[in-house]
Amino acid sequence: MTGSPTESRPSKILKTQDHNDQDKEDKQLQDLSMSKNPRIQRYLAAIEYIGTRFSGSQEQPNCRTVVGVLEEAFHKFIGQPVSIFCSSRTDAGVHALSNVCHVDVERISKRKPGEVLPPHEPAVVRRAVNHFLQKNEGDISVIDVRCVPNDFHARFKAQERTYFYRLVSGSEPLSTFEKERAWHVPEKLDLYAMQEACKVLVGHHDFSSFRAAGCQANSPIRTLDELHVCEVPATPYFPSITEREQNNSSLKDSLTCSVKPEVGLPINSFSNTEDMVDTNNGKSNLEEFGIRRRHRSYMVTARARSFLYHQVRLLVGVLKCVATGELMTSDVERILNAKTVTAASPMAPACGLYLGRVKYDLP
């Protein structure tokens, strides 16, 4: 017996209750972390790193972590220990294009111990810390630094976070340059099916089905402001001779027609080589000896104020199953309404996930 439309539709959740509870908790923790020393300068630093080189972002005993490496570099720079607080915790294997942290620094003269000096300029902090980071493994760097008030907390002041997830599809083995940078799915992926599934998941829901065990959040209710999938150029992208000739031809045509040139090639020109097959032993028209056949590459974007533990990877796991035909859009509604993680598909691996941006209203 089939249920009514209202039974199958994801339930609506009031936003205000969840946000008020979260704001109260954030305010209490923020007050505890506020520096009381007026001589201390708080810096906000954006960092990028290769996640597969670390055992996560948070400090752990006997493990190489993002926070541990940063604290070591700052210690070498200013000559005294510091504590780093990240905006977002990332697991082992998860990369960051821009994670953000804050650190309190009291600049004391090395020549005259005890003498407090004016704070370093942000550009000086960036160069100095990167100097020590690059002396190490070179798999993490500071991309931006800014001075902020002493009550500005990298985690609790964040207004939204954006994650990207990279999927590559194709029967060819994954390129050496893509190892541990994306999730390789041998099957063909149905882009339209993934986009339809995103429509079910975006919005304000109880995401208990996309919340891994061990999640410390008080509530499973979250507002997913954006969940989007698109096809993107394969990375790294090196144009073939045919594509270079096409590009040159389009530029010449645009000059004779006085039309603005369209330098960018369509997606099909750089990712659809598997479909371009002639009758010559089933070989691709673009296939040459010594030239790797490209995969199709897809990007999932997830944007929200905050996420549950493993939420993005669980969402991508379901989208992948929809794309391969293992699940239908109606199954996504069923999983969301089940409100238990046991209903979800296997979680996507960490290596394809990137923390892309943390947004603030900076003073």
Tab-separated table of C-alpha atoms in Angstrom:
chain	number	residue	atom	x	y	z
A	1	MET	CA	0.000	0.000	0.000
A	2	THR	CA	1.533	3.312	-1.051
A	3	GLY	CA	1.634	6.261	1.307
A	4	SER	CA	0.052	9.637	0.663
A	5	PRO	CA	2.131	12.419	-0.956
A	6	THR	CA	2.493	14.165	2.389
A	7	GLU	CA	3.955	11.020	3.955
A	8	SER	CA	6.692	10.624	1.322
A	9	ARG	CA	7.613	14.309	1.186
A	10	PRO	CA	10.525	15.317	3.491
A	11	SER	CA	9.112	16.931	6.622
A	12	LYS	CA	9.503	20.657	7.166
A	13	ILE	CA	11.446	21.791	10.209
A	14	LEU	CA	11.227	25.177	11.898
A	15	LYS	CA	14.549	27.010	11.502
A	16	THR	CA	14.473	29.285	14.522
A	17	GLN	CA	14.699	26.671	17.266
A	18	ASP	CA	17.843	25.022	15.906
A	19	HIS	CA	19.606	28.325	15.215
A	20	ASN	CA	18.804	29.771	18.647
A	21	ASP	CA	20.180	26.697	20.440
A	22	GLN	CA	23.316	26.741	18.308
A	23	ASP	CA	23.846	30.488	18.838
A	24	LYS	CA	23.650	30.086	22.633
A	25	GLU	CA	26.196	27.259	22.630
A	26	ASP	CA	28.512	29.178	20.302
A	27	LYS	CA	28.352	32.305	22.502
A	28	GLN	CA	29.284	30.359	25.652
A	29	LEU	CA	32.277	28.681	23.998
A	30	GLN	CA	33.358	31.927	22.349
A	31	ASP	CA	33.420	33.749	25.712
A	32	LEU	CA	35.660	31.024	27.151
A	33	SER	CA	38.170	31.374	24.287
A	34	MET	CA	38.388	35.192	24.353
A	35	SER	CA	41.834	36.540	25.177
A	36	LYS	CA	41.884	38.906	28.168
A	37	ASN	CA	45.428	40.204	27.545
A	38	PRO	CA	45.320	43.574	25.704
A	39	ARG	CA	48.941	43.130	24.544
A	40	ILE	CA	48.018	40.079	22.498
A	41	GLN	CA	47.130	40.369	18.815
A	42	ARG	CA	44.690	37.855	17.366
A	43	TYR	CA	45.298	36.863	13.744
A	44	LEU	CA	42.885	35.168	11.377
A	45	ALA	CA	44.744	32.929	8.933
A	46	ALA	CA	43.451	31.087	5.861
A	47	ILE	CA	45.347	27.897	5.059
A	48	GLU	CA	45.442	25.295	2.291
A	49	TYR	CA	46.720	21.752	2.656
A	50	ILE	CA	46.834	18.284	1.134
A	51	GLY	CA	44.645	16.287	3.491
A	52	THR	CA	46.115	12.877	2.709
A	53	ARG	CA	49.379	13.974	4.342
A	54	PHE	CA	47.724	14.578	7.715
A	55	SER	CA	45.821	12.594	10.353
A	56	GLY	CA	43.101	15.246	10.311
A	57	SER	CA	43.125	18.892	11.328
A	58	GLN	CA	42.769	18.575	15.106
A	59	GLU	CA	45.770	17.822	17.306
A	60	GLN	CA	46.222	14.170	18.276
A	61	PRO	CA	49.023	12.462	20.216
A	62	ASN	CA	51.746	10.863	18.096
A	63	CYS	CA	50.084	11.973	14.821
A	64	ARG	CA	50.932	14.596	12.218
A	65	THR	CA	48.007	17.030	12.147
A	66	VAL	CA	47.271	20.393	10.540
A	67	VAL	CA	47.033	22.192	13.895
A	68	GLY	CA	50.193	20.527	15.169
A	69	VAL	CA	52.259	21.558	12.141
A	70	LEU	CA	50.923	25.129	12.257
A	71	GLU	CA	51.618	25.501	15.968
A	72	GLU	CA	55.178	24.288	15.414
A	73	ALA	CA	55.737	26.835	12.613
A	74	PHE	CA	54.342	29.711	14.717
A	75	HIS	CA	56.491	28.616	17.656
A	76	LYS	CA	59.620	28.811	15.501
A	77	PHE	CA	58.558	32.236	14.243
A	78	ILE	CA	57.736	34.000	17.531
A	79	GLY	CA	59.797	31.880	19.933
A	80	GLN	CA	56.963	30.808	22.205
A	81	PRO	CA	54.142	28.239	22.069
A	82	VAL	CA	50.724	29.165	20.667
A	83	SER	CA	47.312	27.534	20.351
A	84	ILE	CA	45.571	27.264	16.972
A	85	PHE	CA	41.756	27.157	16.675
A	86	CYS	CA	40.291	26.021	13.342
A	87	SER	CA	36.986	27.097	11.840
A	88	SER	CA	36.265	23.608	10.545
A	89	ARG	CA	37.531	20.206	11.537
A	90	THR	CA	38.620	18.035	8.643
A	91	ASP	CA	39.248	14.290	8.821
A	92	ALA	CA	42.338	12.490	7.630
A	93	GLY	CA	42.420	12.613	3.832
A	94	VAL	CA	40.157	15.672	3.464
A	95	HIS	CA	41.837	18.575	1.664
A	96	ALA	CA	41.418	22.316	2.189
A	97	LEU	CA	41.520	25.055	-0.412
A	98	SER	CA	40.841	27.505	2.405
A	99	ASN	CA	40.340	26.467	5.993
A	100	VAL	CA	40.543	29.294	8.522
A	101	CYS	CA	42.036	29.437	11.991
A	102	HIS	CA	42.836	32.052	14.615
A	103	VAL	CA	45.898	32.400	16.798
A	104	ASP	CA	46.876	34.797	19.593
A	105	VAL	CA	50.389	36.210	19.438
A	106	GLU	CA	52.223	38.403	21.952
A	107	ARG	CA	55.311	39.802	20.252
A	108	ILE	CA	58.191	39.804	22.751
A	109	SER	CA	61.678	40.978	21.887
A	110	LYS	CA	64.199	38.166	21.435
A	111	ARG	CA	67.056	40.533	22.208
A	112	LYS	CA	65.456	42.004	25.347
A	113	PRO	CA	63.321	39.287	26.973
A	114	GLY	CA	60.235	40.745	28.587
A	115	GLU	CA	60.012	43.752	26.268
A	116	VAL	CA	56.703	43.753	24.395
A	117	LEU	CA	56.900	45.004	20.804
A	118	PRO	CA	54.160	46.197	18.418
A	119	PRO	CA	52.341	43.335	16.654
A	120	HIS	CA	53.686	42.019	13.353
A	121	GLU	CA	51.948	43.108	10.169
A	122	PRO	CA	49.780	40.313	8.661
A	123	ALA	CA	52.002	40.088	5.563
A	124	VAL	CA	55.037	39.490	7.788
A	125	VAL	CA	53.208	36.725	9.650
A	126	ARG	CA	52.236	35.034	6.391
A	127	ARG	CA	55.762	35.106	4.935
A	128	ALA	CA	57.458	34.002	8.138
A	129	VAL	CA	55.108	31.114	8.914
A	130	ASN	CA	55.230	29.893	5.297
A	131	HIS	CA	59.024	29.985	5.476
A	132	PHE	CA	58.975	27.423	8.285
A	133	LEU	CA	56.142	25.401	6.740
A	134	GLN	CA	57.987	25.047	3.417
A	135	LYS	CA	61.101	23.861	5.261
A	136	ASN	CA	58.989	20.911	6.383
A	137	GLU	CA	56.943	18.842	3.882
A	138	GLY	CA	55.556	21.740	1.833
A	139	ASP	CA	52.060	20.248	1.918
A	140	ILE	CA	50.465	23.134	3.816
A	141	SER	CA	50.686	26.895	3.407
A	142	VAL	CA	49.126	30.100	4.698
A	143	ILE	CA	47.277	31.926	1.906
A	144	ASP	CA	45.979	34.961	3.819
A	145	VAL	CA	46.314	36.652	7.228
A	146	ARG	CA	44.310	39.431	8.859
A	147	CYS	CA	44.250	41.134	12.259
A	148	VAL	CA	40.946	40.698	14.098
A	149	PRO	CA	39.566	41.715	17.514
A	150	ASN	CA	40.365	39.465	20.469
A	151	ASP	CA	36.775	38.209	20.645
A	152	PHE	CA	36.729	37.093	16.994
A	153	HIS	CA	36.532	33.271	16.880
A	154	ALA	CA	37.336	31.441	13.652
A	155	ARG	CA	34.738	28.764	14.296
A	156	PHE	CA	31.859	30.638	15.893
A	157	LYS	CA	32.010	33.738	13.693
A	158	ALA	CA	31.784	31.695	10.482
A	159	GLN	CA	28.606	32.500	8.550
A	160	GLU	CA	28.768	29.651	6.073
A	161	ARG	CA	31.049	26.923	4.801
A	162	THR	CA	31.420	25.611	1.264
A	163	TYR	CA	32.687	22.128	0.448
A	164	PHE	CA	33.555	20.681	-2.949
A	165	TYR	CA	33.638	16.996	-3.822
A	166	ARG	CA	35.426	15.694	-6.942
A	167	LEU	CA	34.156	12.590	-8.773
A	168	VAL	CA	35.871	11.164	-11.855
A	169	SER	CA	34.148	8.579	-14.033
A	170	GLY	CA	35.606	6.165	-16.559
A	171	SER	CA	36.905	2.650	-17.032
A	172	GLU	CA	40.546	3.740	-17.328
A	173	PRO	CA	42.656	3.508	-14.153
A	174	LEU	CA	43.013	6.767	-12.290
A	175	SER	CA	45.908	8.971	-13.365
A	176	THR	CA	48.924	9.177	-11.091
A	177	PHE	CA	48.307	12.920	-10.858
A	178	GLU	CA	44.773	12.293	-9.565
A	179	LYS	CA	45.673	9.735	-6.885
A	180	GLU	CA	44.145	10.706	-3.548
A	181	ARG	CA	42.636	13.843	-5.119
A	182	ALA	CA	39.253	12.487	-6.293
A	183	TRP	CA	36.870	9.511	-6.047
A	184	HIS	CA	37.276	7.300	-9.103
A	185	VAL	CA	33.997	5.638	-10.132
A	186	PRO	CA	34.445	3.189	-13.059
A	187	GLU	CA	30.753	3.347	-14.067
A	188	LYS	CA	29.197	6.111	-16.158
A	189	LEU	CA	27.412	8.712	-14.049
A	190	ASP	CA	24.012	10.208	-14.885
A	191	LEU	CA	24.428	13.940	-14.270
A	192	TYR	CA	20.710	14.738	-14.634
A	193	ALA	CA	19.784	12.078	-12.050
A	194	MET	CA	22.248	13.567	-9.564
A	195	GLN	CA	20.845	17.054	-10.132
A	196	GLU	CA	17.299	15.822	-9.500
A	197	ALA	CA	18.408	14.124	-6.277
A	198	CYS	CA	19.994	17.387	-5.102
A	199	LYS	CA	16.563	19.055	-5.254
A	200	VAL	CA	15.274	16.603	-2.641
A	201	LEU	CA	18.177	17.175	-0.252
A	202	VAL	CA	18.633	20.939	-0.418
A	203	GLY	CA	16.835	22.992	2.218
A	204	HIS	CA	16.007	22.733	5.947
A	205	HIS	CA	15.748	19.121	7.109
A	206	ASP	CA	16.459	16.641	9.847
A	207	PHE	CA	19.644	15.120	8.395
A	208	SER	CA	19.904	12.206	10.845
A	209	SER	CA	20.315	9.844	7.869
A	210	PHE	CA	23.428	11.818	6.887
A	211	ARG	CA	24.983	12.038	10.336
A	212	ALA	CA	27.738	9.579	11.194
A	213	ALA	CA	28.091	7.927	14.577
A	214	GLY	CA	30.209	10.040	16.905
A	215	CYS	CA	28.673	13.346	15.784
A	216	GLN	CA	28.806	15.804	18.696
A	217	ALA	CA	26.197	18.249	17.375
A	218	ASN	CA	23.221	18.814	19.676
A	219	SER	CA	20.736	18.685	16.799
A	220	PRO	CA	20.618	16.851	13.425
A	221	ILE	CA	18.637	19.722	11.905
A	222	ARG	CA	20.563	21.731	9.335
A	223	THR	CA	19.846	24.100	6.460
A	224	LEU	CA	21.603	23.007	3.291
A	225	ASP	CA	21.650	26.262	1.309
A	226	GLU	CA	23.161	24.723	-1.820
A	227	LEU	CA	23.729	21.236	-3.177
A	228	HIS	CA	24.787	21.308	-6.807
A	229	VAL	CA	26.466	18.956	-9.303
A	230	CYS	CA	28.059	19.932	-12.607
A	231	GLU	CA	30.524	18.514	-15.092
A	232	VAL	CA	33.901	20.240	-15.147
A	233	PRO	CA	37.130	19.909	-17.162
A	234	ALA	CA	39.334	16.987	-16.246
A	235	THR	CA	42.259	17.976	-14.028
A	236	PRO	CA	45.010	18.502	-14.981
A	237	TYR	CA	43.755	19.533	-18.420
A	238	PHE	CA	46.199	19.599	-21.320
A	239	PRO	CA	44.602	20.389	-24.711
A	240	SER	CA	45.138	17.900	-27.545
A	241	ILE	CA	46.323	19.035	-30.980
A	242	THR	CA	42.740	18.781	-32.260
A	243	GLU	CA	41.471	21.018	-29.472
A	244	ARG	CA	44.263	23.532	-30.018
A	245	GLU	CA	43.404	23.690	-33.729
A	246	GLN	CA	39.708	24.140	-32.894
A	247	ASN	CA	40.571	26.945	-30.512
A	248	ASN	CA	42.780	28.710	-33.090
A	249	SER	CA	40.073	28.333	-35.716
A	250	SER	CA	37.415	29.868	-33.453
A	251	LEU	CA	39.722	32.792	-32.686
A	252	LYS	CA	40.289	33.453	-36.414
A	253	ASP	CA	36.552	33.266	-37.102
A	254	SER	CA	35.812	35.692	-34.286
A	255	LEU	CA	38.302	38.214	-35.687
A	256	THR	CA	36.748	38.123	-39.167
A	257	CYS	CA	33.206	38.301	-37.797
A	258	SER	CA	34.017	40.938	-35.123
A	259	VAL	CA	32.396	38.730	-32.510
A	260	LYS	CA	33.752	38.279	-29.008
A	261	PRO	CA	35.810	35.049	-29.057
A	262	GLU	CA	34.581	32.092	-27.063
A	263	VAL	CA	37.894	30.746	-25.870
A	264	GLY	CA	36.387	28.132	-23.584
A	265	LEU	CA	35.651	24.833	-25.264
A	266	PRO	CA	32.408	22.953	-24.566
A	267	ILE	CA	32.497	20.186	-22.002
A	268	ASN	CA	32.191	17.525	-24.678
A	269	SER	CA	35.436	18.603	-26.326
A	270	PHE	CA	37.548	17.653	-23.330
A	271	SER	CA	35.678	14.945	-21.502
A	272	ASN	CA	33.662	12.848	-23.882
A	273	THR	CA	36.420	10.951	-25.663
A	274	GLU	CA	34.977	7.572	-24.670
A	275	ASP	CA	31.934	8.270	-26.838
A	276	MET	CA	33.966	9.258	-29.926
A	277	VAL	CA	34.580	5.809	-31.360
A	278	ASP	CA	35.021	4.854	-35.009
A	279	THR	CA	34.948	1.455	-36.690
A	280	ASN	CA	38.723	1.037	-36.637
A	281	ASN	CA	38.957	-1.722	-34.036
A	282	GLY	CA	36.749	0.258	-31.700
A	283	LYS	CA	39.425	2.910	-31.116
A	284	SER	CA	38.577	6.505	-30.253
A	285	ASN	CA	39.122	9.102	-32.959
A	286	LEU	CA	41.181	11.118	-30.476
A	287	GLU	CA	43.116	8.178	-29.081
A	288	GLU	CA	46.830	8.061	-29.858
A	289	PHE	CA	49.644	5.919	-28.594
A	290	GLY	CA	51.065	7.254	-25.333
A	291	ILE	CA	48.134	9.599	-24.701
A	292	ARG	CA	45.979	8.825	-21.666
A	293	ARG	CA	42.228	8.759	-22.260
A	294	ARG	CA	40.478	11.273	-20.056
A	295	HIS	CA	37.864	10.646	-17.441
A	296	ARG	CA	34.668	12.620	-17.114
A	297	SER	CA	34.953	14.876	-14.099
A	298	TYR	CA	32.120	16.081	-11.855
A	299	MET	CA	32.011	18.580	-8.996
A	300	VAL	CA	29.546	18.470	-6.115
A	301	THR	CA	29.158	21.736	-4.197
A	302	ALA	CA	27.610	21.796	-0.719
A	303	ARG	CA	27.095	25.091	1.125
A	304	ALA	CA	25.644	25.660	4.592
A	305	ARG	CA	26.287	27.487	7.837
A	306	SER	CA	27.460	24.252	9.417
A	307	PHE	CA	27.501	20.535	8.668
A	308	LEU	CA	27.066	17.355	10.661
A	309	TYR	CA	29.878	14.848	11.075
A	310	HIS	CA	30.532	13.203	7.667
A	311	GLN	CA	27.379	14.828	6.258
A	312	VAL	CA	28.879	15.859	2.908
A	313	ARG	CA	30.512	12.472	2.280
A	314	LEU	CA	27.257	10.668	3.102
A	315	LEU	CA	25.346	12.989	0.741
A	316	VAL	CA	27.839	12.307	-2.065
A	317	GLY	CA	27.573	8.559	-1.408
A	318	VAL	CA	23.837	8.734	-2.093
A	319	LEU	CA	24.294	10.956	-5.178
A	320	LYS	CA	26.792	8.484	-6.633
A	321	CYS	CA	24.335	5.613	-6.177
A	322	VAL	CA	21.633	7.650	-7.924
A	323	ALA	CA	24.051	8.407	-10.777
A	324	THR	CA	24.860	4.728	-11.317
A	325	GLY	CA	21.212	3.636	-11.154
A	326	GLU	CA	21.481	1.824	-7.821
A	327	LEU	CA	18.975	4.294	-6.332
A	328	MET	CA	16.080	6.360	-7.672
A	329	THR	CA	15.093	9.887	-6.648
A	330	SER	CA	12.238	8.404	-4.605
A	331	ASP	CA	14.829	6.382	-2.669
A	332	VAL	CA	16.586	9.612	-1.697
A	333	GLU	CA	13.324	10.884	-0.154
A	334	ARG	CA	12.937	7.570	1.663
A	335	ILE	CA	16.491	7.752	3.050
A	336	LEU	CA	16.024	11.348	4.213
A	337	ASN	CA	12.739	10.513	5.943
A	338	ALA	CA	14.186	7.389	7.591
A	339	LYS	CA	16.229	9.600	9.947
A	340	THR	CA	18.841	6.918	10.536
A	341	VAL	CA	22.297	6.677	9.026
A	342	THR	CA	21.810	2.949	8.421
A	343	ALA	CA	19.417	3.876	5.594
A	344	ALA	CA	22.077	5.826	3.681
A	345	SER	CA	24.441	4.514	1.019
A	346	PRO	CA	28.109	3.827	1.782
A	347	MET	CA	30.003	7.015	2.555
A	348	ALA	CA	32.184	8.591	-0.142
A	349	PRO	CA	35.937	8.395	0.533
A	350	ALA	CA	37.705	11.336	2.146
A	351	CYS	CA	40.175	11.936	-0.695
A	352	GLY	CA	37.597	13.626	-2.961
A	353	LEU	CA	36.455	16.183	-0.386
A	354	TYR	CA	37.771	19.763	-0.266
A	355	LEU	CA	36.890	22.507	2.205
A	356	GLY	CA	36.559	25.347	-0.282
A	357	ARG	CA	35.644	28.466	1.654
A	358	VAL	CA	34.655	29.757	5.088
A	359	LYS	CA	32.703	33.017	4.875
A	360	TYR	CA	32.833	35.784	7.495
A	361	ASP	CA	31.540	39.273	8.060
A	362	LEU	CA	34.987	40.660	8.812
A	363	PRO	CA	35.389	43.849	10.861
